[in-house]
């Protein structure tokens, strides 16, 4: 996950050898009670339930707050 200073978007990436390789998605409206989630279509096909997607968004919120 990456974030720029003063940004409210967390970018999520798959890593290869510790370096970003493939974009997974973005979590936005990070400070809202229900953050928005925009995913790569391949990842969207894997995360079929709302609970799985909300879990990923929650991890991004924790990362943003740290």
Short mmCIF file of N, CA and C in Angstrom, two decimals, residues 31-66:
data_model
loop_
_atom_site.label_atom_id
_atom_site.label_comp_id
_atom_site.label_asym_id
_atom_site.label_seq_id
_atom_site.Cartn_x
_atom_site.Cartn_y
_atom_site.Cartn_z
N UNK A 31 -11.49 8.71 5.28
CA UNK A 31 -11.91 9.14 6.61
C UNK A 31 -13.43 9.05 6.80
N UNK A 32 -14.14 8.48 5.84
CA UNK A 32 -15.59 8.29 5.95
C UNK A 32 -15.88 7.00 6.72
N UNK A 33 -17.12 6.87 7.20
CA UNK A 33 -17.46 5.66 7.94
C UNK A 33 -17.42 4.42 7.03
N UNK A 34 -17.77 4.59 5.76
CA UNK A 34 -17.63 3.50 4.80
C UNK A 34 -16.78 3.99 3.64
N UNK A 35 -15.49 3.67 3.65
CA UNK A 35 -14.60 4.15 2.58
C UNK A 35 -14.98 3.54 1.24
N UNK A 36 -14.66 4.26 0.17
CA UNK A 36 -14.90 3.76 -1.17
C UNK A 36 -13.78 2.84 -1.60
N UNK A 37 -14.09 1.92 -2.48
CA UNK A 37 -13.11 0.94 -2.94
C UNK A 37 -13.23 0.81 -4.45
N UNK A 38 -12.12 1.00 -5.16
CA UNK A 38 -12.08 0.85 -6.61
C UNK A 38 -11.01 -0.19 -6.90
N UNK A 39 -11.40 -1.33 -7.49
CA UNK A 39 -10.48 -2.45 -7.67
C UNK A 39 -10.20 -2.75 -9.13
N UNK A 40 -9.02 -3.32 -9.37
CA UNK A 40 -8.66 -3.90 -10.65
C UNK A 40 -9.69 -4.99 -10.95
N UNK A 41 -10.10 -5.14 -12.19
CA UNK A 41 -11.15 -6.11 -12.53
C UNK A 41 -10.77 -7.54 -12.19
N UNK A 42 -9.49 -7.88 -12.23
CA UNK A 42 -9.07 -9.24 -11.87
C UNK A 42 -9.24 -9.48 -10.38
N UNK A 43 -8.91 -8.49 -9.57
CA UNK A 43 -9.07 -8.61 -8.12
C UNK A 43 -10.55 -8.60 -7.76
N UNK A 44 -11.33 -7.80 -8.45
CA UNK A 44 -12.77 -7.74 -8.20
C UNK A 44 -13.42 -9.10 -8.42
N UNK A 45 -12.93 -9.86 -9.40
CA UNK A 45 -13.46 -11.19 -9.66
C UNK A 45 -13.12 -12.17 -8.54
N UNK A 46 -12.02 -11.94 -7.84
CA UNK A 46 -11.60 -12.82 -6.75
C UNK A 46 -12.36 -12.49 -5.46
N UNK A 47 -12.54 -11.21 -5.18
CA UNK A 47 -13.24 -10.77 -3.97
C UNK A 47 -14.73 -10.66 -4.27
N UNK A 48 -15.44 -11.76 -4.15
CA UNK A 48 -16.83 -11.81 -4.59
C UNK A 48 -17.82 -11.22 -3.58
N UNK A 49 -17.52 -11.32 -2.28
CA UNK A 49 -18.49 -10.86 -1.29
C UNK A 49 -18.16 -9.46 -0.80
N UNK A 50 -19.17 -8.79 -0.31
CA UNK A 50 -19.00 -7.44 0.25
C UNK A 50 -18.09 -7.49 1.48
N UNK A 51 -18.18 -8.57 2.26
CA UNK A 51 -17.34 -8.71 3.45
C UNK A 51 -15.86 -8.75 3.09
N UNK A 52 -15.51 -9.46 2.03
CA UNK A 52 -14.12 -9.53 1.60
C UNK A 52 -13.63 -8.15 1.16
N UNK A 53 -14.44 -7.45 0.42
CA UNK A 53 -14.05 -6.11 -0.05
C UNK A 53 -13.95 -5.12 1.10
N UNK A 54 -14.91 -5.20 2.04
CA UNK A 54 -14.86 -4.32 3.21
C UNK A 54 -13.63 -4.61 4.05
N UNK A 55 -13.24 -5.88 4.15
CA UNK A 55 -12.03 -6.24 4.89
C UNK A 55 -10.79 -5.61 4.28
N UNK A 56 -10.70 -5.63 2.97
CA UNK A 56 -9.57 -5.01 2.28
C UNK A 56 -9.57 -3.50 2.50
N UNK A 57 -10.73 -2.88 2.41
CA UNK A 57 -10.84 -1.44 2.65
C UNK A 57 -10.43 -1.11 4.08
N UNK A 58 -10.83 -1.94 5.04
CA UNK A 58 -10.48 -1.72 6.44
C UNK A 58 -8.96 -1.76 6.65
N UNK A 59 -8.29 -2.70 5.98
CA UNK A 59 -6.82 -2.77 6.07
C UNK A 59 -6.18 -1.49 5.53
N UNK A 60 -6.73 -0.96 4.45
CA UNK A 60 -6.19 0.28 3.88
C UNK A 60 -6.41 1.46 4.83
N UNK A 61 -7.55 1.49 5.51
CA UNK A 61 -7.83 2.56 6.47
C UNK A 61 -6.82 2.49 7.62
N UNK A 62 -6.56 1.28 8.13
CA UNK A 62 -5.57 1.12 9.20
C UNK A 62 -4.20 1.59 8.74
N UNK A 63 -3.83 1.25 7.50
CA UNK A 63 -2.55 1.69 6.95
C UNK A 63 -2.49 3.21 6.88
N UNK A 64 -3.58 3.85 6.42
CA UNK A 64 -3.62 5.30 6.29
C UNK A 64 -3.48 5.98 7.65
N UNK A 65 -4.11 5.40 8.68
CA UNK A 65 -4.07 5.99 10.02
C UNK A 65 -2.72 5.81 10.70
N UNK A 66 -1.93 4.86 10.25
CA UNK A 66 -0.64 4.59 10.92
C UNK A 66 0.43 5.59 10.56
#
